[in-house]
Short mmCIF file of C-alpha atoms in Angstrom, two decimals:
data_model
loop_
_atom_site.label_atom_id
_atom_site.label_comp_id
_atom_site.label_asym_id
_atom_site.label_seq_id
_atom_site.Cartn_x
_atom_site.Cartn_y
_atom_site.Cartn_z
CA UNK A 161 72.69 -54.81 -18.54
CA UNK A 162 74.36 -51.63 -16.22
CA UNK A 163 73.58 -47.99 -18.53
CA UNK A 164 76.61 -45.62 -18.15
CA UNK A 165 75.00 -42.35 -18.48
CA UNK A 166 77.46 -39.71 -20.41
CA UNK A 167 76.51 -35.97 -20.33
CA UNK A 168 79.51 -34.34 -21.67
CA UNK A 169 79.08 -33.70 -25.87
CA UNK A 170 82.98 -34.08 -25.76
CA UNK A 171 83.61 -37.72 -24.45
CA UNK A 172 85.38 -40.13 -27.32
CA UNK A 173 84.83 -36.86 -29.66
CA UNK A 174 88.38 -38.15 -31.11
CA UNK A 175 88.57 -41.82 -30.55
CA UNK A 176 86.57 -44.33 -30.53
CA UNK A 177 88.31 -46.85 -27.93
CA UNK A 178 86.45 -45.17 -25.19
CA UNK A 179 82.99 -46.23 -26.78
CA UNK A 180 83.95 -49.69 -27.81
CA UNK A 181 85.41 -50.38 -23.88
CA UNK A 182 82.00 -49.46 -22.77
CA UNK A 183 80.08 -51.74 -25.13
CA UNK A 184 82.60 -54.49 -25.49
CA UNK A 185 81.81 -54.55 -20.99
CA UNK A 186 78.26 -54.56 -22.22
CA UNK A 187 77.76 -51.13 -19.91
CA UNK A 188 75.29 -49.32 -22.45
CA UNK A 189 76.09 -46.22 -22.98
CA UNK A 190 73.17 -43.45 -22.99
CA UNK A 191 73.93 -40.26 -24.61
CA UNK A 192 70.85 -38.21 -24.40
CA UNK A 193 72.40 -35.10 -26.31
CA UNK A 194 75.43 -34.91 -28.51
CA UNK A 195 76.22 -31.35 -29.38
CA UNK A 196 75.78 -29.81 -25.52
CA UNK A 197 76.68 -30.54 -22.07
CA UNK A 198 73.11 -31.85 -20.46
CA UNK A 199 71.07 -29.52 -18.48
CA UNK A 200 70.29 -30.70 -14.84
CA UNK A 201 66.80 -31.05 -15.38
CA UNK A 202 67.78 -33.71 -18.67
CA UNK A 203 70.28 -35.27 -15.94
CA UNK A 204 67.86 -36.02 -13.63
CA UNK A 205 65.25 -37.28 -15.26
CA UNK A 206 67.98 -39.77 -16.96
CA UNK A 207 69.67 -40.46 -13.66
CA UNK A 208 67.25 -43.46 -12.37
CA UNK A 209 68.02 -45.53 -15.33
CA UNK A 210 72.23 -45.05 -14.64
CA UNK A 211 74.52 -47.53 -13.67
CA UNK A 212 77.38 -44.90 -14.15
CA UNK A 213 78.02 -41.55 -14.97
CA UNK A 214 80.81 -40.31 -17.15
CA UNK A 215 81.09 -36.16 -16.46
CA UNK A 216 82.21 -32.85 -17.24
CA UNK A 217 81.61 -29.77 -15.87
CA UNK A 218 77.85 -30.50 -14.65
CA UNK A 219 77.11 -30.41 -10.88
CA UNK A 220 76.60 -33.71 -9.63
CA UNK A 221 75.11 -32.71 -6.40
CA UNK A 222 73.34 -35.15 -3.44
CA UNK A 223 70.23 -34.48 -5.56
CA UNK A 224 71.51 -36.49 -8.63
CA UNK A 225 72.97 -39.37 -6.95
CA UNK A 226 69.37 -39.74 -4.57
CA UNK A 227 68.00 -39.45 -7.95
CA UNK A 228 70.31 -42.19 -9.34
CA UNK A 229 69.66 -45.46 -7.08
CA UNK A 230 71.50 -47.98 -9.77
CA UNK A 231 74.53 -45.76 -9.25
CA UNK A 232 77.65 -46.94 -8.94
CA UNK A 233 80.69 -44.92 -10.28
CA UNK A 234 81.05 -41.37 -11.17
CA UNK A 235 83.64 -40.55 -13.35
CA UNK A 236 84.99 -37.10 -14.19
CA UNK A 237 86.18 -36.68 -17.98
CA UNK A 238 89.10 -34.87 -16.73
CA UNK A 239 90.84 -34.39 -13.87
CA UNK A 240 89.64 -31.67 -11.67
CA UNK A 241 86.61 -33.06 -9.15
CA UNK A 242 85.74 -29.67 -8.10
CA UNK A 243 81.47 -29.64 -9.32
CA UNK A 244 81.36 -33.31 -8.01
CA UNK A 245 80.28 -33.66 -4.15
CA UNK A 246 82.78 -36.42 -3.48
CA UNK A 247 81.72 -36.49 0.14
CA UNK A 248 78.20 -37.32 -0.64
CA UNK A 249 79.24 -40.07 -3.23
CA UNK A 250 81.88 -41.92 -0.40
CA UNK A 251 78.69 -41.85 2.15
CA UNK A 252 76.59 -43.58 -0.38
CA UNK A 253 79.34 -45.81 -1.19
CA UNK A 254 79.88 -44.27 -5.16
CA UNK A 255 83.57 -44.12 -5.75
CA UNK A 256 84.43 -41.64 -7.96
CA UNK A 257 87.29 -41.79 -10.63
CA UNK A 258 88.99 -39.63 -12.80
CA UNK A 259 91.82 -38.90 -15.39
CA UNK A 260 94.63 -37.60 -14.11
CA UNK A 261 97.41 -36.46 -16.24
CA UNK A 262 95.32 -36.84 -19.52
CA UNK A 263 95.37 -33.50 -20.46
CA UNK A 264 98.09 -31.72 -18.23
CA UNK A 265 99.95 -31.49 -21.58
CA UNK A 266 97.38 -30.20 -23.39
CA UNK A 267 96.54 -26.90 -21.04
CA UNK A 268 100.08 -26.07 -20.15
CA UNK A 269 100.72 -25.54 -23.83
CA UNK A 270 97.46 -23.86 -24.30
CA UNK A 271 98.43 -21.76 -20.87
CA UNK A 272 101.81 -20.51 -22.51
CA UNK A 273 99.84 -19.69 -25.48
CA UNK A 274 97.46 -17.13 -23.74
CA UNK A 275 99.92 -15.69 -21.91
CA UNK A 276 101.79 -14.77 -24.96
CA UNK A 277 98.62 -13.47 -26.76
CA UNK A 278 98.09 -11.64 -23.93
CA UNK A 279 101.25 -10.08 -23.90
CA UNK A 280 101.77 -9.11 -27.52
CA UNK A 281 98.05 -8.80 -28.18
CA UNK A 282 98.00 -11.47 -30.88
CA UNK A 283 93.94 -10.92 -30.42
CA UNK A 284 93.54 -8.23 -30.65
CA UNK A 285 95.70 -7.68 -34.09
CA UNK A 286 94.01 -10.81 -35.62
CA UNK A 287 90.07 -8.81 -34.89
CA UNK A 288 91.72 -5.76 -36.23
CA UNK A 289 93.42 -6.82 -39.18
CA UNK A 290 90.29 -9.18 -40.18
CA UNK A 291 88.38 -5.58 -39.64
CA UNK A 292 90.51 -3.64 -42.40
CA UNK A 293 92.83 -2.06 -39.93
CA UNK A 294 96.96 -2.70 -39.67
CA UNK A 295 97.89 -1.71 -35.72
CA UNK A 296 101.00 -1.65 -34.53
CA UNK A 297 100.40 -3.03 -30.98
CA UNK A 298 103.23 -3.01 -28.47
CA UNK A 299 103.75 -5.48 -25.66
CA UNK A 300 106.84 -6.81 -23.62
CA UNK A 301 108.81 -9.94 -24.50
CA UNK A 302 108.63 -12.76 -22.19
CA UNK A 303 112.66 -13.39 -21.59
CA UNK A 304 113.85 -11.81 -18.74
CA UNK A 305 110.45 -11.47 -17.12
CA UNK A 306 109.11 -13.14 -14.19
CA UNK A 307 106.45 -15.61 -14.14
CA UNK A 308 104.76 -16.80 -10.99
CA UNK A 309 102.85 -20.51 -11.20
CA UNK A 310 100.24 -20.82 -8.71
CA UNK A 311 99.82 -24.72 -8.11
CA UNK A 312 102.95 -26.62 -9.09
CA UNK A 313 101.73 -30.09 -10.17
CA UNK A 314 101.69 -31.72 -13.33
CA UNK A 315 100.49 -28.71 -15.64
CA UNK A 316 102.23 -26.05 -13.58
CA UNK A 317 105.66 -28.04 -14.39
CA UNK A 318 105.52 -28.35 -18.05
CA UNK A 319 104.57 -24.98 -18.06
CA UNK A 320 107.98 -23.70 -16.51
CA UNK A 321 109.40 -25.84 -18.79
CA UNK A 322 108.15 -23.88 -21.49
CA UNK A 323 108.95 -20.72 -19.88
CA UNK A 324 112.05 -21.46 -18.75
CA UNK A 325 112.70 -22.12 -22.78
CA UNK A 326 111.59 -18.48 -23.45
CA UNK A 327 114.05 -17.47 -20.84
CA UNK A 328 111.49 -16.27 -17.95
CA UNK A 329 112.30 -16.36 -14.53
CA UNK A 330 109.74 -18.33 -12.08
CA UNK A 331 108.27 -18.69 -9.06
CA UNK A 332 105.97 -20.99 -8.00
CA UNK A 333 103.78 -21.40 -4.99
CA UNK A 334 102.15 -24.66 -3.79
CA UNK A 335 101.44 -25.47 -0.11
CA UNK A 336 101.42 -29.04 -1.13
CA UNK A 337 104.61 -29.00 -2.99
CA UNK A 338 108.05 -29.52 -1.49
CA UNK A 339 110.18 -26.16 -1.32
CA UNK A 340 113.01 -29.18 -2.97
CA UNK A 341 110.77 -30.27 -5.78
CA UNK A 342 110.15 -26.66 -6.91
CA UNK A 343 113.99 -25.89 -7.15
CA UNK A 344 114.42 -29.45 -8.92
CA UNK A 345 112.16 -27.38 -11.72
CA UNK A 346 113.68 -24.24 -12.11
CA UNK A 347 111.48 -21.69 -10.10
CA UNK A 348 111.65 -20.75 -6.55
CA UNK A 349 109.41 -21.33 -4.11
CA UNK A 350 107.39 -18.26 -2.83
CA UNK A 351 104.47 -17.74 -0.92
CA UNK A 352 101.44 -16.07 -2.67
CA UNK A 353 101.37 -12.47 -1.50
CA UNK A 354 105.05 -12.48 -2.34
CA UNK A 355 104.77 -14.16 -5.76
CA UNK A 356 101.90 -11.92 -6.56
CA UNK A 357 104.17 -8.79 -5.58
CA UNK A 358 106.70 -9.69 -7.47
CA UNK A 359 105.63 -11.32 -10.63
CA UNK A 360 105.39 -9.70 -14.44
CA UNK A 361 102.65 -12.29 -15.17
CA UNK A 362 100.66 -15.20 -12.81
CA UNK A 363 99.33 -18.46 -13.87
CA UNK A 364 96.50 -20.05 -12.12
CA UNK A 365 96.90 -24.05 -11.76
CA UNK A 366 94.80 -24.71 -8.31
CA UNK A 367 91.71 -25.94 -7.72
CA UNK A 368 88.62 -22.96 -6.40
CA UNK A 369 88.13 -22.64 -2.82
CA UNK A 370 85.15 -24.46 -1.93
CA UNK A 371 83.59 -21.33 -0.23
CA UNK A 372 83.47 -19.97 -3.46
CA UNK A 373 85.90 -17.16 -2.34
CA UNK A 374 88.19 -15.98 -5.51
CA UNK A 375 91.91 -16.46 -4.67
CA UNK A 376 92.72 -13.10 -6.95
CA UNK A 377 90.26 -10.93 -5.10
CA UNK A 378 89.96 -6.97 -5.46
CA UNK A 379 92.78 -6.39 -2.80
CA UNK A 380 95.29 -9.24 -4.42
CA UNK A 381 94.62 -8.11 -8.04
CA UNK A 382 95.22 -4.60 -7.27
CA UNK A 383 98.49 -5.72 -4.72
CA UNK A 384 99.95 -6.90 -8.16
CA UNK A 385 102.44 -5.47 -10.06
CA UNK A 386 101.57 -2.49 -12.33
CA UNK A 387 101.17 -4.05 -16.06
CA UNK A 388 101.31 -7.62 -14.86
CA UNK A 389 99.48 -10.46 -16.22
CA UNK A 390 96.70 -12.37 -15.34
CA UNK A 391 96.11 -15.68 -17.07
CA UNK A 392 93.45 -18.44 -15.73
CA UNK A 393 93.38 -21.48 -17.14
CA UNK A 394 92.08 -23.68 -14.49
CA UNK A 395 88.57 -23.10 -12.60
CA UNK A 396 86.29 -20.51 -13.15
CA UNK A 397 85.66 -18.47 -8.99
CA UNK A 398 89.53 -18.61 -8.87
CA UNK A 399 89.48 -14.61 -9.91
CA UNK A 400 86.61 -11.82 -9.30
CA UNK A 401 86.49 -11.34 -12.73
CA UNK A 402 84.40 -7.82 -11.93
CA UNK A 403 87.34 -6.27 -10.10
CA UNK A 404 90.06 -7.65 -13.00
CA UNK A 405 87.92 -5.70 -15.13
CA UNK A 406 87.79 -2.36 -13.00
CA UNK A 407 91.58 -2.87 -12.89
CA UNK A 408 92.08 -3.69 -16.86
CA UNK A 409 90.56 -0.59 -17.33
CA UNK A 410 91.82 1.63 -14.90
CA UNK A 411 95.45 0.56 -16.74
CA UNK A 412 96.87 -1.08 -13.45
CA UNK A 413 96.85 -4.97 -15.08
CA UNK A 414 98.97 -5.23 -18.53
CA UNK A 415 96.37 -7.86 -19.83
CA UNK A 416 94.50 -10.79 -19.11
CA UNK A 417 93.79 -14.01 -20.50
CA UNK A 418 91.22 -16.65 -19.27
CA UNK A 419 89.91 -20.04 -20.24
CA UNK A 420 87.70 -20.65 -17.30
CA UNK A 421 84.70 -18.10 -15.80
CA UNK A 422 82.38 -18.65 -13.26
CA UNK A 423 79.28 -18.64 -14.97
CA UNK A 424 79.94 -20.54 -18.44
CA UNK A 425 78.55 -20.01 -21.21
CA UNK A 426 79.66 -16.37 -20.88
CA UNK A 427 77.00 -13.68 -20.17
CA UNK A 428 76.38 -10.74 -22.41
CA UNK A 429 76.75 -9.12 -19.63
CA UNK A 430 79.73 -10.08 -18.67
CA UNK A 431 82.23 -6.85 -17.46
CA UNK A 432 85.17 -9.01 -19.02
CA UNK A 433 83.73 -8.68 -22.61
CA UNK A 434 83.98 -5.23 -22.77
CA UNK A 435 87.55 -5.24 -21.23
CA UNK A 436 90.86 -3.97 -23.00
CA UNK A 437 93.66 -6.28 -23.35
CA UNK A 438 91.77 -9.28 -22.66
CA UNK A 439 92.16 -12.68 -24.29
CA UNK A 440 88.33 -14.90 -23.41
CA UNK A 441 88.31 -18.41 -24.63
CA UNK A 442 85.19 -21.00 -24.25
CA UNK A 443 86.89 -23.47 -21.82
CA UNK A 444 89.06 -25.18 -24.28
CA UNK A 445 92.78 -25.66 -22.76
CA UNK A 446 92.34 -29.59 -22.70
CA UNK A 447 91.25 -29.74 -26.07
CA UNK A 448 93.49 -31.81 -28.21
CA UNK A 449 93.33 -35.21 -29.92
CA UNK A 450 95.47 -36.58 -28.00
CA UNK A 451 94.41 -35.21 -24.24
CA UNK A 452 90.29 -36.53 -25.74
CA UNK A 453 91.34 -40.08 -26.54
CA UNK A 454 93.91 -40.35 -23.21
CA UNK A 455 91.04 -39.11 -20.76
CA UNK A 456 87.45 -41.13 -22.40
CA UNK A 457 90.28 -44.34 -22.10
CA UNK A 458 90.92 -43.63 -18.77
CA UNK A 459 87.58 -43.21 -17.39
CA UNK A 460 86.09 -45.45 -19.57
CA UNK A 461 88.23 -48.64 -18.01
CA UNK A 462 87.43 -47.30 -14.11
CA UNK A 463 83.75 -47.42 -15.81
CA UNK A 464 83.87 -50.73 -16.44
CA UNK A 465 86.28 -51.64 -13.47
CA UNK A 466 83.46 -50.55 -11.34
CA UNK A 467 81.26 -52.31 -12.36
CA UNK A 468 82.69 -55.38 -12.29
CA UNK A 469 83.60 -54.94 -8.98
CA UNK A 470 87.21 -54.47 -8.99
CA UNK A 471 89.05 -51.25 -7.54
CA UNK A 472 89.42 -48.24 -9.83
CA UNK A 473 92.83 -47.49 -11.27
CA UNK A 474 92.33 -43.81 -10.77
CA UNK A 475 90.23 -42.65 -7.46
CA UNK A 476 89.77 -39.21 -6.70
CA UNK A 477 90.18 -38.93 -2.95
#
């Protein structure tokens, strides 16, 4: 009987459909842990007994899948493939799958969410109120500012919707995008340095470079406009979260709100905790009800697909 191997506490957390299509294939499902993601050392010692893997955010490296000789599918519990080395699992014949769309609903209303916390400082009221106090904290409305997407696929589109309803102006910049589909969704087309110039607040929807270089480096973050926003939704590495500090601080960015960091948990340590006008939330755009049951579904049929030696419905290429 094949073991699928599932490391991430949050798989089927709201359904269980994704557990029963597992077992009803007969594909044993091993959950070591329930209340934390696994630690590597946990993964590997687990990984000679898997058939499949169903991920989160772990690394699946080279190491795990030598580790893993059973293996035959990885799938993500998401969408983004970033921590998984999908080179290494094509030369060893793995496919990997994933979920997209599952949650794009999910973050972009979560996205529009921090950005208006960060701008009127919803926050930092709640902490201060909760505290005894009753601030008065000011912040800019949203209509008639401009908001630059960066990545225009499925979760950078809803989110212009909802922008677009709060009557912001956008623009959006994605190198994979045509200029024509961009217009078709209200924003214009821009390239970065331009939309970062111009822009009251940015939204991160890309994927980190794989050199591990931030997109919103020192020199971008301080090319921005003074007071903008910075929201991050998406990948930890996409901003050096050091130098958004510095400029937090110094007064030059309005705010800043993130969901994703590059080391996770968050250290005490951290320069962003200690920050003013920040929002910090533990990773949690895609979690809904709705995006949980869509994406364990999803991956759990691939899964299964797999390993009965049909084609995945979702590949991640």
């Amino acid at each position: 009987m094949p073991t699928t191997l599932i490391t991430t506490p949050t798989f089927a957390r709201h359904s269980a459909r994704p557990w029963q299509i597992l077992e009803e294939a007969g594909a044993g499902p091993l959950r070591p842990r329930e209340d934390t993601a696994l630690p590597t050392a946990e993964l590997l010692s687990h990984a000679a007994e898997a058939d499949a893997l169903i991920v989160g955010m772990d690394p699946i490296t080279a190491e795990v899948m030598d580790a893993a000789p059973r293996l035959k599918v990885i799938a993500k519990h998401g969408v983004g493939v970033d921590t998984i080395d999908v080179a290494a699992a094509h030369a060893r014949a793995i496919p990997v799958v994933c979920a997209p769309g599952s949650n794009s609903r999910a973050v972009a209303e979560y996205t529009f969410g921090l950005l208006l916390s960060a701008a009127r400082s919803l926050t930092a009221s709640h902490t201060a109120v909760a505290a005894g106090g009753w601030p008065k904290l000011f912040g800019p409305e949203l209509h008639g500012r401009t908001l630059g997407i960066v990545g225009f696929g499925r979760i950078g589109r809803l989110l212009a919707g909802y922008a677009r309803a709060f009557g912001m102006d956008l623009l959006a910049h994605d190198p994979y995008v045509p200029e024509a589909d961009v217009r078709a969704h209200g924003a214009e087309p821009a390239a970065l340095d331009a939309l970062l110039a111009r822009a009251d607040a940015v939204s991160l929807h890309t994927p980190p470079d794989p050199s591990g270089t931030p997109l919103l480096d020192r020199s971008r973050l301080a090319a921005m406009r003074p007071g903008a926003i910075v929201v991050n939704a998406a990948r930890g590495g996409l901003v050096d979260e050091r130098a958004l500090a510095d400029l937090l601080g110094s007064g030059h960015l309005g705010a800043a709100a993130l969901d994703a960091f590059s080391t996770e948990p968050l250290p005490e340590d951290h320069p962003l905790r200690e920050a003013p006008r920040t929002v910090l939330t533990s990773h949690m755009a895609a979690c809904t009800p709705e995006a949980n049951q869509a994406m364990g579904a999803m991956v759990a049929e691939d899964v299964v697909r797999v390993l009965a030696g049909a084609e995945p419905h979702h590949p991640a290429r």
